[in-house]
Each structure stands twice: as C-alpha cells, then as structure tokens.
Amino acid sequence: MRCFDRTQRPWHLSAVCLFGWFSAHTVQAEEAWLQRSQAIMQALEGQSRPDWLNGQSEQLDMKRQAQQVLEASQVIQTEALSTRSTAVASGLPTTPSDKPLTLLFVSFSLGESVLKGIFEEAAGRNDVLLVFRGPKPGQKLPALMADLKRILKGIEPLPNIVIDPTRFQRWSVTSVPDIVVEQEGKARLQMRGVSSLSWLDEQLKAGKQGDLGVMGDLGEITEIDLLEELKRRMAAIDWKQKQQQAIARFWEQQKFEVLPVAQEDRDRTVDLTITAPRDLAAPNGQLVIRAGQTVNPLDKMPFGLCLKVFDATVPAQVELIQHQSCQDKQARVMYLATSLPRQSGWDSLQGLETTLQAPVYLLTPDVRSRFQLQQVPAIVEQSGNRLLVRERKLPVSTAGAKS
C-alpha cells in the first residue's frame, strides 16, 4: 500500500510507512475486516465468509466443520480411525484419470454389519472409493469418525473412504447403495440396490454399460448433506450485525502508544547517526559501508516530513497541534495519534480527519522508539542533519481535558 495516497485510503486507519533508509519496519494499523470484500471460503458455491469475521467465536465451529469437509473430501486420515496405520487410505485412489474408478455410495442406514462387509470387500482396492454424504443429523464429524473406527476394527488394509456430498449431488444419488463407475468425468456404468463389488466386476467384464437401473433393495440416506447444511447456516447469519460487532471489537482490543502530557515547552534533537556493525554490500557485491563506519541518513536524503504527534482524546491537543506550524513549509505533514476514543473509534477518526483535512495514523511502537518520542503534543521535523522534537505545553485552562 502506498502511503500518503488518498486515492488508496478513504478515511480508515492506514499504515505508517517511514523511510526504508531508517530500517524502520512498515507497520500496518489496518484490521483484517477492512478486506472484507475478499472471500476466504469458496467451498460453499458463492456463500462466502468475509475475512474480517475470521475470529468470530460464534462461527468457529462452522469454519472448523467446513475445513473438515474439505479435508475429508480428499481422504479420511486414519489418526481419527485407526492406530495401526497411517491412513484409511494412503491417499486418493491411485488409478490414473483415464482408468475407471468405482464410487460406492453408502450410508449408516444400511446397518453396521452390511457396512463392515462392504468395507472388507473394498479393502486394498485402489480403484474403489466408498462415499458418505456427511454425519448424521446432530452428529459432529469426530463422532462419525469414531463410528467408522469401530466398524473398521480388524480390517486391513483399510479401504478408501471419503465424505463427499458434492459427488452425491453430481451423480444425483438419493438412495443407497448406489454404484457409479466413473471414467474421464463420465458415468461409464451406474446401478442402484447393489453393493457387491465382485458382482460389479462380472458386469464390467461382460461389457455392461450405461444406467442399469435398480437391481436390489434400496435404503434412505440418513446422513445430512453437509455443504447444504453449512450454506443454510451461513444464509441465516446477520452479516451486517457481525460486521458492526467486529468493528466495535477492533477498538476494544486496540493497543495505543499512550504518552504523558508535556508539562513545559521543550526542544530536543535526535541524532540518527548509526555505526555499521559489519560490512554492507550491494546485491552486485560492491561495498557500500564498511564495518565501523558511521552514517547519518540525513546527510544523504532529506527527511521531508513534519510529524505532528498528539492524543486525539484531548480536544485541546487536537486544536494546538492543528495550529502549530512546521519550520519547513515544504515538508509533508503527517498526523500521528497516540489514542482515539474506544466507544466511537471510527466515527471519531472520520471526524478528526475532516477537522484536520488530512489522514490520521496511529502511533506505533517502532515509530515512537525511532524518533525518541516522550511527551505530547509534539512536532518532529528536520533541523540541519538532526531531527528536532518540539514538545509543547497545553494552555492551563484546557490541559488534560478529554473529549
């Protein structure tokens, strides 16, 4: 982000970028909520979650579930299922994309004994993927994993199992068992009511293709469609209210670099001369500064700024700093606030910038240290090859009065 560019910054809190040649770090005071236009969760087909809500306690469980869906859609990791192997499957089925992949859609409605038989038959087959739609209503994913672990006990190698509601949607699976032989993105063969992989192999060897229809008894899918459930919950959220809460919470949590009020007028100079601790070379290897050599950046480049540092919660400081003039009339004025009202932070900041007709930045720890700021209100600008810090006492009638 470019500093001092009003087109890049309307009225919100910006970053303090001060002079790469001072080796001062660029410090951003912007909160993540300002980037709320960027999505952080695209798995819900347009139902995006604003980045500024990333820390919302009300939504942490939902975010965790969404992340688990994305991970489980790849492969269920065995640490949740078995202590005897590193994964339910070593990864996704290893068949090349042009080879057929058998998707066997299942549900706990089939019964644990039937599921165990299916798991045993699919064990060790990298061309077979057992697909669940999600957890049961009201069930968390860890509980689902525990149920699978119990049924998988004693089965080695472990079959490939995924939780993938998108595949249920893609192949319009509304009952179980349902088999789809997928190849190059198309259904080479589909049948319902059959879970026997050996029988399926016979059909494939016989050259059967297309939709073979219902071949046996069908059961309902008891698990929820996890993505649909997440979309429903996301749609029910009052995003405007959450945004307002996030904005309010920013000021509640903001740490200010508070400085004491100046008790008298005082001028101090700050020497920016540094001594190189070691040889410093340019990227091309050319020696720039030798170890032990002293350098004053102001000998090479003018400061070009007039910093006005003040406590924005004290109207008298705002008024005084507004009317204090800089010695260098060509210097660019930068306003640095040590504090802002927490209860009306954004409104106060907007009003302050309107009054000063300029951006206002928060004073940061590195800037405070770099310019040896001690009391406010203060003005920092160049004087010769030094920085001059001018601290000014408030009028007696207004000293310490806060807004």
mmCIF file of C-alpha atoms in Angstrom:
data_model
loop_
_atom_site.group_PDB
_atom_site.id
_atom_site.type_symbol
_atom_site.label_atom_id
_atom_site.label_comp_id
_atom_site.label_asym_id
_atom_site.label_seq_id
_atom_site.Cartn_x
_atom_site.Cartn_y
_atom_site.Cartn_z
ATOM 1 C CA MET A 1 0.000 0.000 0.000
ATOM 2 C CA ARG A 2 1.251 3.473 -0.855
ATOM 3 C CA CYS A 3 1.440 5.961 1.995
ATOM 4 C CA PHE A 4 0.105 9.499 1.588
ATOM 5 C CA ASP A 5 -2.124 8.500 -1.334
ATOM 6 C CA ARG A 6 -5.688 9.460 -0.559
ATOM 7 C CA THR A 7 -6.975 7.518 -3.562
ATOM 8 C CA GLN A 8 -5.722 4.355 -1.880
ATOM 9 C CA ARG A 9 -7.190 5.276 1.507
ATOM 10 C CA PRO A 10 -10.573 6.981 2.093
ATOM 11 C CA TRP A 11 -10.884 7.694 5.844
ATOM 12 C CA HIS A 12 -9.928 4.487 7.524
ATOM 13 C CA LEU A 13 -6.846 3.679 9.570
ATOM 14 C CA SER A 14 -3.820 3.171 7.360
ATOM 15 C CA ALA A 15 -0.228 2.054 7.754
ATOM 16 C CA VAL A 16 2.693 4.154 8.864
ATOM 17 C CA CYS A 17 5.423 3.780 6.274
ATOM 18 C CA LEU A 18 8.533 5.581 7.364
ATOM 19 C CA PHE A 19 11.661 5.630 5.344
ATOM 20 C CA GLY A 20 13.325 2.414 4.243
ATOM 21 C CA TRP A 21 16.677 4.058 4.820
ATOM 22 C CA PHE A 22 15.856 4.285 8.520
ATOM 23 C CA SER A 23 15.441 0.496 8.530
ATOM 24 C CA ALA A 24 12.073 1.104 10.151
ATOM 25 C CA HIS A 25 9.583 -1.668 9.586
ATOM 26 C CA THR A 26 6.388 -0.943 7.707
ATOM 27 C CA VAL A 27 3.685 -1.134 10.320
ATOM 28 C CA GLN A 28 0.091 -1.711 9.373
ATOM 29 C CA ALA A 29 -2.673 -0.466 11.618
ATOM 30 C CA GLU A 30 -5.429 -1.744 9.360
ATOM 31 C CA GLU A 31 -7.568 -4.601 10.705
ATOM 32 C CA ALA A 32 -8.423 -7.615 8.577
ATOM 33 C CA TRP A 33 -12.059 -6.565 8.477
ATOM 34 C CA LEU A 34 -11.148 -3.812 6.017
ATOM 35 C CA GLN A 35 -10.545 -6.536 3.443
ATOM 36 C CA ARG A 36 -13.999 -7.984 3.876
ATOM 37 C CA SER A 37 -14.552 -7.931 0.106
ATOM 38 C CA GLN A 38 -12.158 -10.871 -0.202
ATOM 39 C CA ALA A 39 -13.583 -14.368 0.325
ATOM 40 C CA ILE A 40 -11.780 -16.939 2.448
ATOM 41 C CA MET A 41 -14.126 -19.820 1.921
ATOM 42 C CA GLN A 42 -15.161 -20.708 -1.632
ATOM 43 C CA ALA A 43 -16.313 -24.264 -0.965
ATOM 44 C CA LEU A 44 -19.919 -23.229 -0.484
ATOM 45 C CA GLU A 45 -20.696 -22.231 -4.094
ATOM 46 C CA GLY A 46 -20.905 -18.486 -3.678
ATOM 47 C CA GLN A 47 -21.694 -18.437 0.045
ATOM 48 C CA SER A 48 -18.527 -16.626 1.055
ATOM 49 C CA ARG A 49 -17.314 -15.896 4.565
ATOM 50 C CA PRO A 50 -15.823 -12.393 4.991
ATOM 51 C CA ASP A 51 -12.225 -12.340 6.117
ATOM 52 C CA TRP A 52 -12.983 -9.821 8.838
ATOM 53 C CA LEU A 53 -15.100 -12.456 10.595
ATOM 54 C CA ASN A 54 -12.265 -14.924 10.771
ATOM 55 C CA GLY A 55 -12.087 -14.618 14.547
ATOM 56 C CA GLN A 56 -15.822 -14.688 15.271
ATOM 57 C CA SER A 57 -16.367 -17.088 18.146
ATOM 58 C CA GLU A 58 -19.931 -17.730 17.007
ATOM 59 C CA GLN A 59 -18.698 -19.146 13.717
ATOM 60 C CA LEU A 60 -15.563 -21.042 14.733
ATOM 61 C CA ASP A 61 -17.391 -24.361 14.879
ATOM 62 C CA MET A 62 -18.857 -23.807 11.422
ATOM 63 C CA LYS A 63 -15.470 -22.891 9.993
ATOM 64 C CA ARG A 64 -13.909 -25.991 11.530
ATOM 65 C CA GLN A 65 -16.630 -28.162 10.057
ATOM 66 C CA ALA A 66 -16.160 -26.623 6.615
ATOM 67 C CA GLN A 67 -12.420 -27.220 6.808
ATOM 68 C CA GLN A 68 -13.015 -30.792 7.904
ATOM 69 C CA VAL A 69 -15.315 -31.314 4.935
ATOM 70 C CA LEU A 70 -12.627 -30.105 2.561
ATOM 71 C CA GLU A 71 -10.060 -32.392 4.171
ATOM 72 C CA ALA A 72 -12.399 -35.344 4.438
ATOM 73 C CA SER A 73 -13.361 -34.923 0.794
ATOM 74 C CA GLN A 74 -9.792 -35.795 -0.078
ATOM 75 C CA VAL A 75 -9.349 -38.733 2.282
ATOM 76 C CA ILE A 76 -10.235 -39.571 5.867
ATOM 77 C CA GLN A 77 -6.990 -39.551 7.800
ATOM 78 C CA THR A 78 -6.568 -42.607 9.922
ATOM 79 C CA GLU A 79 -5.374 -40.956 13.058
ATOM 80 C CA ALA A 80 -9.089 -40.430 13.621
ATOM 81 C CA LEU A 81 -9.909 -44.022 12.685
ATOM 82 C CA SER A 82 -7.101 -46.440 13.425
ATOM 83 C CA THR A 83 -3.935 -46.554 15.486
ATOM 84 C CA ARG A 84 -2.475 -49.349 13.382
ATOM 85 C CA SER A 85 -1.968 -47.486 10.124
ATOM 86 C CA THR A 86 -1.102 -44.035 8.904
ATOM 87 C CA ALA A 87 -4.271 -43.532 6.863
ATOM 88 C CA VAL A 88 -7.592 -45.079 5.982
ATOM 89 C CA ALA A 89 -6.118 -44.897 2.550
ATOM 90 C CA SER A 90 -2.593 -43.891 1.679
ATOM 91 C CA GLY A 91 -4.156 -41.142 -0.382
ATOM 92 C CA LEU A 92 -6.804 -40.882 -3.023
ATOM 93 C CA PRO A 93 -7.152 -43.963 -5.231
ATOM 94 C CA THR A 94 -4.049 -44.237 -7.352
ATOM 95 C CA THR A 95 -5.749 -45.282 -10.584
ATOM 96 C CA PRO A 96 -4.842 -42.961 -13.493
ATOM 97 C CA SER A 97 -7.500 -40.460 -14.523
ATOM 98 C CA ASP A 98 -8.259 -42.434 -17.708
ATOM 99 C CA LYS A 99 -8.924 -45.639 -15.730
ATOM 100 C CA PRO A 100 -12.356 -46.395 -14.244
ATOM 101 C CA LEU A 101 -12.970 -45.526 -10.602
ATOM 102 C CA THR A 102 -15.815 -47.235 -8.765
ATOM 103 C CA LEU A 103 -17.788 -44.973 -6.458
ATOM 104 C CA LEU A 104 -19.864 -46.935 -3.976
ATOM 105 C CA PHE A 105 -22.280 -44.594 -2.208
ATOM 106 C CA VAL A 106 -23.167 -45.807 1.286
ATOM 107 C CA SER A 107 -24.938 -44.753 4.475
ATOM 108 C CA PHE A 108 -25.231 -45.964 8.046
ATOM 109 C CA SER A 109 -28.850 -46.757 7.204
ATOM 110 C CA LEU A 110 -27.511 -49.961 5.608
ATOM 111 C CA GLY A 111 -26.597 -51.262 9.052
ATOM 112 C CA GLU A 112 -23.174 -51.823 10.552
ATOM 113 C CA SER A 113 -22.971 -55.494 9.545
ATOM 114 C CA VAL A 114 -23.636 -54.639 5.881
ATOM 115 C CA LEU A 115 -21.162 -51.755 6.015
ATOM 116 C CA LYS A 116 -18.500 -53.988 7.535
ATOM 117 C CA GLY A 117 -18.963 -56.462 4.673
ATOM 118 C CA ILE A 118 -18.644 -53.633 2.143
ATOM 119 C CA PHE A 119 -15.509 -52.325 3.896
ATOM 120 C CA GLU A 120 -13.943 -55.798 3.869
ATOM 121 C CA GLU A 121 -14.632 -56.286 0.174
ATOM 122 C CA ALA A 122 -13.253 -52.827 -0.704
ATOM 123 C CA ALA A 123 -10.138 -53.227 1.446
ATOM 124 C CA GLY A 124 -6.964 -52.881 -0.576
ATOM 125 C CA ARG A 125 -8.727 -51.850 -3.800
ATOM 126 C CA ASN A 126 -7.365 -48.548 -5.052
ATOM 127 C CA ASP A 127 -9.980 -48.468 -7.800
ATOM 128 C CA VAL A 128 -12.845 -48.289 -5.289
ATOM 129 C CA LEU A 129 -13.981 -45.278 -3.277
ATOM 130 C CA LEU A 130 -16.613 -45.596 -0.541
ATOM 131 C CA VAL A 131 -18.530 -42.327 -0.312
ATOM 132 C CA PHE A 132 -20.520 -40.944 2.645
ATOM 133 C CA ARG A 133 -22.575 -37.751 2.358
ATOM 134 C CA GLY A 134 -21.855 -36.406 5.836
ATOM 135 C CA PRO A 135 -22.552 -37.041 9.522
ATOM 136 C CA LYS A 136 -25.941 -37.998 10.913
ATOM 137 C CA PRO A 137 -28.284 -35.157 11.956
ATOM 138 C CA GLY A 138 -26.855 -33.520 15.060
ATOM 139 C CA GLN A 139 -23.664 -35.578 14.846
ATOM 140 C CA LYS A 140 -20.212 -33.978 14.797
ATOM 141 C CA LEU A 141 -17.512 -35.251 12.474
ATOM 142 C CA PRO A 142 -15.378 -36.682 15.323
ATOM 143 C CA ALA A 143 -18.346 -38.859 16.337
ATOM 144 C CA LEU A 144 -18.698 -40.039 12.742
ATOM 145 C CA MET A 145 -15.012 -40.918 12.705
ATOM 146 C CA ALA A 146 -15.455 -42.889 15.915
ATOM 147 C CA ASP A 147 -18.311 -44.897 14.363
ATOM 148 C CA LEU A 148 -16.182 -45.689 11.322
ATOM 149 C CA LYS A 149 -13.245 -46.672 13.506
ATOM 150 C CA ARG A 150 -15.419 -49.166 15.344
ATOM 151 C CA ILE A 151 -16.633 -50.823 12.118
ATOM 152 C CA LEU A 152 -13.152 -50.812 10.565
ATOM 153 C CA LYS A 153 -11.612 -52.643 13.515
ATOM 154 C CA GLY A 154 -9.743 -55.687 12.254
ATOM 155 C CA ILE A 155 -9.912 -54.719 8.578
ATOM 156 C CA GLU A 156 -6.520 -54.486 6.839
ATOM 157 C CA PRO A 157 -5.590 -52.870 4.572
ATOM 158 C CA LEU A 158 -8.054 -50.075 5.101
ATOM 159 C CA PRO A 159 -10.449 -49.177 2.268
ATOM 160 C CA ASN A 160 -10.635 -45.762 0.669
ATOM 161 C CA ILE A 161 -13.380 -43.787 2.447
ATOM 162 C CA VAL A 162 -14.343 -40.178 1.795
ATOM 163 C CA ILE A 163 -17.017 -37.755 2.929
ATOM 164 C CA ASP A 164 -18.032 -36.002 -0.260
ATOM 165 C CA PRO A 165 -21.539 -34.506 -0.559
ATOM 166 C CA THR A 166 -20.587 -32.998 -3.918
ATOM 167 C CA ARG A 167 -20.360 -36.442 -5.507
ATOM 168 C CA PHE A 168 -23.844 -37.274 -4.212
ATOM 169 C CA GLN A 169 -25.090 -34.109 -5.913
ATOM 170 C CA ARG A 170 -23.150 -34.661 -9.121
ATOM 171 C CA TRP A 171 -24.488 -38.175 -9.704
ATOM 172 C CA SER A 172 -27.954 -37.441 -8.274
ATOM 173 C CA VAL A 173 -27.638 -40.136 -5.607
ATOM 174 C CA THR A 174 -30.789 -40.157 -3.454
ATOM 175 C CA SER A 175 -30.691 -43.695 -2.034
ATOM 176 C CA VAL A 176 -28.151 -46.383 -1.131
ATOM 177 C CA PRO A 177 -26.384 -48.482 -2.102
ATOM 178 C CA ASP A 178 -25.629 -46.784 -5.400
ATOM 179 C CA ILE A 179 -22.673 -47.608 -7.637
ATOM 180 C CA VAL A 180 -21.215 -45.293 -10.257
ATOM 181 C CA VAL A 181 -18.223 -46.373 -12.330
ATOM 182 C CA GLU A 182 -16.604 -43.050 -13.174
ATOM 183 C CA GLN A 183 -14.191 -42.658 -16.057
ATOM 184 C CA GLU A 184 -12.878 -39.442 -17.587
ATOM 185 C CA GLY A 185 -15.546 -37.457 -15.772
ATOM 186 C CA LYS A 186 -18.458 -39.523 -17.072
ATOM 187 C CA ALA A 187 -20.552 -42.373 -15.671
ATOM 188 C CA ARG A 188 -19.485 -45.474 -17.560
ATOM 189 C CA LEU A 189 -21.944 -47.591 -15.561
ATOM 190 C CA GLN A 190 -24.476 -46.929 -12.803
ATOM 191 C CA MET A 191 -26.735 -49.229 -10.802
ATOM 192 C CA ARG A 192 -28.741 -48.983 -7.614
ATOM 193 C CA GLY A 193 -29.518 -51.518 -4.911
ATOM 194 C CA VAL A 194 -26.260 -53.485 -5.293
ATOM 195 C CA SER A 195 -23.162 -53.288 -3.098
ATOM 196 C CA SER A 196 -21.296 -56.415 -4.255
ATOM 197 C CA LEU A 197 -18.035 -55.429 -5.909
ATOM 198 C CA SER A 198 -17.425 -58.945 -7.202
ATOM 199 C CA TRP A 199 -20.801 -58.914 -8.952
ATOM 200 C CA LEU A 200 -19.987 -55.479 -10.347
ATOM 201 C CA ASP A 201 -16.680 -56.802 -11.723
ATOM 202 C CA GLU A 202 -18.597 -59.510 -13.560
ATOM 203 C CA GLN A 203 -20.859 -56.929 -15.175
ATOM 204 C CA LEU A 204 -17.884 -54.881 -16.296
ATOM 205 C CA LYS A 205 -16.179 -57.953 -17.750
ATOM 206 C CA ALA A 206 -19.394 -58.715 -19.608
ATOM 207 C CA GLY A 207 -19.199 -55.257 -21.197
ATOM 208 C CA LYS A 208 -22.239 -53.806 -19.431
ATOM 209 C CA GLN A 209 -22.502 -50.012 -19.699
ATOM 210 C CA GLY A 210 -24.962 -47.214 -19.008
ATOM 211 C CA ASP A 211 -27.645 -46.953 -16.336
ATOM 212 C CA LEU A 212 -28.711 -50.461 -15.331
ATOM 213 C CA GLY A 213 -31.441 -49.139 -13.032
ATOM 214 C CA VAL A 214 -32.488 -50.640 -9.691
ATOM 215 C CA MET A 215 -31.032 -54.113 -9.120
ATOM 216 C CA GLY A 216 -31.968 -54.675 -5.474
ATOM 217 C CA ASP A 217 -33.312 -53.204 -2.257
ATOM 218 C CA LEU A 218 -32.689 -49.517 -1.575
ATOM 219 C CA GLY A 219 -32.337 -47.628 1.700
ATOM 220 C CA GLU A 220 -32.607 -43.976 2.616
ATOM 221 C CA ILE A 221 -29.610 -41.751 3.206
ATOM 222 C CA THR A 222 -29.686 -40.895 6.903
ATOM 223 C CA GLU A 223 -26.693 -38.530 6.812
ATOM 224 C CA ILE A 224 -27.121 -34.830 6.143
ATOM 225 C CA ASP A 225 -25.768 -33.063 3.082
ATOM 226 C CA LEU A 226 -23.027 -31.211 4.936
ATOM 227 C CA LEU A 227 -22.484 -28.487 2.354
ATOM 228 C CA GLU A 228 -26.190 -27.736 2.159
ATOM 229 C CA GLU A 229 -26.332 -27.522 5.938
ATOM 230 C CA LEU A 230 -23.391 -25.136 6.013
ATOM 231 C CA LYS A 231 -24.965 -22.979 3.311
ATOM 232 C CA ARG A 232 -28.196 -22.877 5.292
ATOM 233 C CA ARG A 233 -26.362 -21.743 8.412
ATOM 234 C CA MET A 234 -24.373 -19.141 6.503
ATOM 235 C CA ALA A 235 -27.551 -17.732 4.964
ATOM 236 C CA ALA A 236 -29.086 -17.377 8.438
ATOM 237 C CA ILE A 237 -26.231 -15.199 9.725
ATOM 238 C CA ASP A 238 -26.840 -11.470 10.117
ATOM 239 C CA TRP A 239 -23.590 -10.366 8.424
ATOM 240 C CA LYS A 240 -24.283 -6.672 8.978
ATOM 241 C CA GLN A 241 -24.582 -7.241 12.716
ATOM 242 C CA LYS A 242 -21.402 -9.323 12.749
ATOM 243 C CA GLN A 243 -19.609 -6.581 10.866
ATOM 244 C CA GLN A 244 -20.686 -3.991 13.390
ATOM 245 C CA GLN A 245 -19.564 -6.247 16.229
ATOM 246 C CA ALA A 246 -16.188 -6.782 14.562
ATOM 247 C CA ILE A 247 -15.710 -3.045 14.104
ATOM 248 C CA ALA A 248 -16.577 -2.368 17.743
ATOM 249 C CA ARG A 249 -14.290 -5.149 18.906
ATOM 250 C CA PHE A 250 -11.371 -3.655 16.963
ATOM 251 C CA TRP A 251 -11.331 -0.551 19.130
ATOM 252 C CA GLU A 252 -11.883 -2.548 22.307
ATOM 253 C CA GLN A 253 -8.763 -4.594 21.560
ATOM 254 C CA GLN A 254 -6.629 -1.843 20.028
ATOM 255 C CA LYS A 255 -3.366 -1.143 21.872
ATOM 256 C CA PHE A 256 -2.410 2.530 21.957
ATOM 257 C CA GLU A 257 1.049 4.039 22.385
ATOM 258 C CA VAL A 258 -0.020 6.471 25.093
ATOM 259 C CA LEU A 259 2.452 9.217 26.026
ATOM 260 C CA PRO A 260 2.339 11.617 29.008
ATOM 261 C CA VAL A 261 1.248 15.213 28.523
ATOM 262 C CA ALA A 262 4.053 17.764 28.140
ATOM 263 C CA GLN A 263 4.364 19.897 31.272
ATOM 264 C CA GLU A 264 6.537 22.517 29.620
ATOM 265 C CA ASP A 265 7.779 23.595 26.227
ATOM 266 C CA ARG A 266 10.895 21.647 25.389
ATOM 267 C CA ASP A 267 13.015 21.222 22.257
ATOM 268 C CA ARG A 268 15.204 18.153 21.813
ATOM 269 C CA THR A 269 17.387 16.922 18.959
ATOM 270 C CA VAL A 270 17.669 13.343 17.797
ATOM 271 C CA ASP A 271 20.850 12.150 16.104
ATOM 272 C CA LEU A 272 20.116 9.425 13.550
ATOM 273 C CA THR A 273 23.771 8.565 13.025
ATOM 274 C CA ILE A 274 24.387 4.825 13.058
ATOM 275 C CA THR A 275 27.549 2.732 13.107
ATOM 276 C CA ALA A 276 27.646 -0.238 10.737
ATOM 277 C CA PRO A 277 28.199 -3.446 12.748
ATOM 278 C CA ARG A 278 29.601 -5.214 9.664
ATOM 279 C CA ASP A 279 30.396 -4.631 6.007
ATOM 280 C CA LEU A 280 27.297 -3.889 3.964
ATOM 281 C CA ALA A 281 27.393 -4.711 0.261
ATOM 282 C CA ALA A 282 25.040 -4.068 -2.635
ATOM 283 C CA PRO A 283 23.491 -7.043 -4.488
ATOM 284 C CA ASN A 284 26.239 -6.778 -7.110
ATOM 285 C CA GLY A 285 28.875 -7.206 -4.396
ATOM 286 C CA GLN A 286 30.001 -3.584 -4.337
ATOM 287 C CA LEU A 287 30.914 -2.436 -0.832
ATOM 288 C CA VAL A 288 28.542 0.254 0.405
ATOM 289 C CA ILE A 289 29.518 0.712 4.056
ATOM 290 C CA ARG A 290 32.486 -0.724 5.912
ATOM 291 C CA ALA A 291 32.183 -2.205 9.370
ATOM 292 C CA GLY A 292 32.621 0.539 11.970
ATOM 293 C CA GLN A 293 31.764 3.323 9.509
ATOM 294 C CA THR A 294 29.247 5.902 10.769
ATOM 295 C CA VAL A 295 26.407 7.109 8.584
ATOM 296 C CA ASN A 296 23.767 9.792 9.084
ATOM 297 C CA PRO A 297 20.858 9.248 6.678
ATOM 298 C CA LEU A 298 20.015 12.964 6.776
ATOM 299 C CA ASP A 299 23.371 13.677 5.109
ATOM 300 C CA LYS A 300 22.211 11.676 2.096
ATOM 301 C CA MET A 301 18.473 12.301 1.953
ATOM 302 C CA PRO A 302 16.211 14.995 3.450
ATOM 303 C CA PHE A 303 13.569 13.937 5.955
ATOM 304 C CA GLY A 304 10.798 15.694 4.032
ATOM 305 C CA LEU A 305 8.176 15.206 6.750
ATOM 306 C CA CYS A 306 6.718 17.115 9.649
ATOM 307 C CA LEU A 307 5.239 14.696 12.185
ATOM 308 C CA LYS A 308 2.523 16.030 14.485
ATOM 309 C CA VAL A 309 2.016 13.667 17.414
ATOM 310 C CA PHE A 310 -0.949 14.128 19.765
ATOM 311 C CA ASP A 311 -3.625 12.462 21.897
ATOM 312 C CA ALA A 312 -6.850 12.560 19.869
ATOM 313 C CA THR A 313 -8.973 12.079 23.014
ATOM 314 C CA VAL A 314 -7.907 15.532 24.249
ATOM 315 C CA PRO A 315 -9.584 18.311 22.205
ATOM 316 C CA ALA A 316 -7.015 20.860 23.406
ATOM 317 C CA GLN A 317 -4.196 18.769 21.907
ATOM 318 C CA VAL A 318 -6.080 18.468 18.631
ATOM 319 C CA GLU A 319 -6.571 22.224 18.494
ATOM 320 C CA LEU A 320 -2.981 23.026 19.470
ATOM 321 C CA ILE A 321 -1.419 20.601 17.023
ATOM 322 C CA GLN A 322 -3.692 21.840 14.247
ATOM 323 C CA HIS A 323 -2.383 25.376 14.614
ATOM 324 C CA GLN A 324 1.280 24.543 15.247
ATOM 325 C CA SER A 325 3.286 25.357 12.127
ATOM 326 C CA CYS A 326 6.204 23.450 10.693
ATOM 327 C CA GLN A 327 9.514 25.215 10.134
ATOM 328 C CA ASP A 328 9.901 23.630 6.709
ATOM 329 C CA LYS A 329 6.887 24.846 4.741
ATOM 330 C CA GLN A 330 7.624 22.312 2.006
ATOM 331 C CA ALA A 331 7.546 19.332 4.367
ATOM 332 C CA ARG A 332 4.636 16.922 4.152
ATOM 333 C CA VAL A 333 2.567 16.934 7.342
ATOM 334 C CA MET A 334 1.727 13.587 8.934
ATOM 335 C CA TYR A 335 -0.641 13.349 11.908
ATOM 336 C CA LEU A 336 0.067 10.566 14.423
ATOM 337 C CA ALA A 337 -2.491 9.893 17.173
ATOM 338 C CA THR A 338 -1.410 8.209 20.380
ATOM 339 C CA SER A 339 -5.005 7.366 21.286
ATOM 340 C CA LEU A 340 -8.584 7.536 19.971
ATOM 341 C CA PRO A 341 -11.949 7.149 21.770
ATOM 342 C CA ARG A 342 -12.755 3.433 22.001
ATOM 343 C CA GLN A 343 -16.527 3.832 22.112
ATOM 344 C CA SER A 344 -16.739 5.853 18.905
ATOM 345 C CA GLY A 345 -13.438 4.949 17.292
ATOM 346 C CA TRP A 346 -14.344 5.007 13.598
ATOM 347 C CA ASP A 347 -16.728 7.958 13.869
ATOM 348 C CA SER A 348 -14.159 9.889 15.887
ATOM 349 C CA LEU A 349 -11.439 9.088 13.381
ATOM 350 C CA GLN A 350 -13.601 10.227 10.483
ATOM 351 C CA GLY A 351 -14.495 13.449 12.277
ATOM 352 C CA LEU A 352 -10.852 14.047 13.182
ATOM 353 C CA GLU A 353 -9.707 13.639 9.593
ATOM 354 C CA THR A 354 -12.437 16.025 8.472
ATOM 355 C CA THR A 355 -11.266 18.596 11.007
ATOM 356 C CA LEU A 356 -7.593 18.250 10.091
ATOM 357 C CA GLN A 357 -8.332 17.767 6.391
ATOM 358 C CA ALA A 358 -5.700 15.062 6.306
ATOM 359 C CA PRO A 359 -5.246 11.360 7.071
ATOM 360 C CA VAL A 360 -4.615 10.399 10.685
ATOM 361 C CA TYR A 361 -2.413 7.425 11.583
ATOM 362 C CA LEU A 362 -1.920 5.597 14.844
ATOM 363 C CA LEU A 363 1.459 5.958 16.507
ATOM 364 C CA THR A 364 3.216 2.596 16.524
ATOM 365 C CA PRO A 365 5.919 1.289 18.909
ATOM 366 C CA ASP A 366 8.722 1.345 16.334
ATOM 367 C CA VAL A 367 7.952 4.927 15.268
ATOM 368 C CA ARG A 368 7.798 6.022 18.899
ATOM 369 C CA SER A 369 11.193 4.421 19.526
ATOM 370 C CA ARG A 370 12.791 5.587 16.264
ATOM 371 C CA PHE A 371 12.070 9.249 16.975
ATOM 372 C CA GLN A 372 12.506 9.007 20.754
ATOM 373 C CA LEU A 373 9.052 10.419 21.437
ATOM 374 C CA GLN A 374 8.459 11.098 25.132
ATOM 375 C CA GLN A 375 5.598 13.585 25.589
ATOM 376 C CA VAL A 376 2.700 15.019 23.594
ATOM 377 C CA PRO A 377 1.740 17.123 21.836
ATOM 378 C CA ALA A 378 4.962 17.145 19.854
ATOM 379 C CA ILE A 379 6.265 18.024 16.415
ATOM 380 C CA VAL A 380 9.158 16.217 14.735
ATOM 381 C CA GLU A 381 10.980 17.690 11.755
ATOM 382 C CA GLN A 382 14.481 18.094 10.331
ATOM 383 C CA SER A 383 16.921 20.708 11.576
ATOM 384 C CA GLY A 384 20.291 20.504 9.859
ATOM 385 C CA ASN A 385 21.434 16.887 9.990
ATOM 386 C CA ARG A 386 19.408 16.198 13.131
ATOM 387 C CA LEU A 387 15.725 15.746 13.923
ATOM 388 C CA LEU A 388 14.163 18.397 16.120
ATOM 389 C CA VAL A 389 11.459 17.253 18.559
ATOM 390 C CA ARG A 390 9.378 20.157 19.834
ATOM 391 C CA GLU A 391 7.117 19.316 22.800
ATOM 392 C CA ARG A 392 4.500 21.914 23.652
ATOM 393 C CA LYS A 393 2.643 22.555 26.914
ATOM 394 C CA LEU A 394 -1.126 22.950 26.713
ATOM 395 C CA PRO A 395 -2.813 26.158 27.885
ATOM 396 C CA VAL A 396 -3.598 25.949 31.605
ATOM 397 C CA SER A 397 -7.362 26.240 31.099
ATOM 398 C CA THR A 398 -7.516 23.229 28.779
ATOM 399 C CA ALA A 399 -4.665 20.978 29.929
ATOM 400 C CA GLY A 400 -5.779 17.381 30.378
ATOM 401 C CA ALA A 401 -9.406 17.953 29.285
ATOM 402 C CA LYS A 402 -10.648 14.936 27.383
ATOM 403 C CA SER A 403 -13.442 14.538 24.881
#
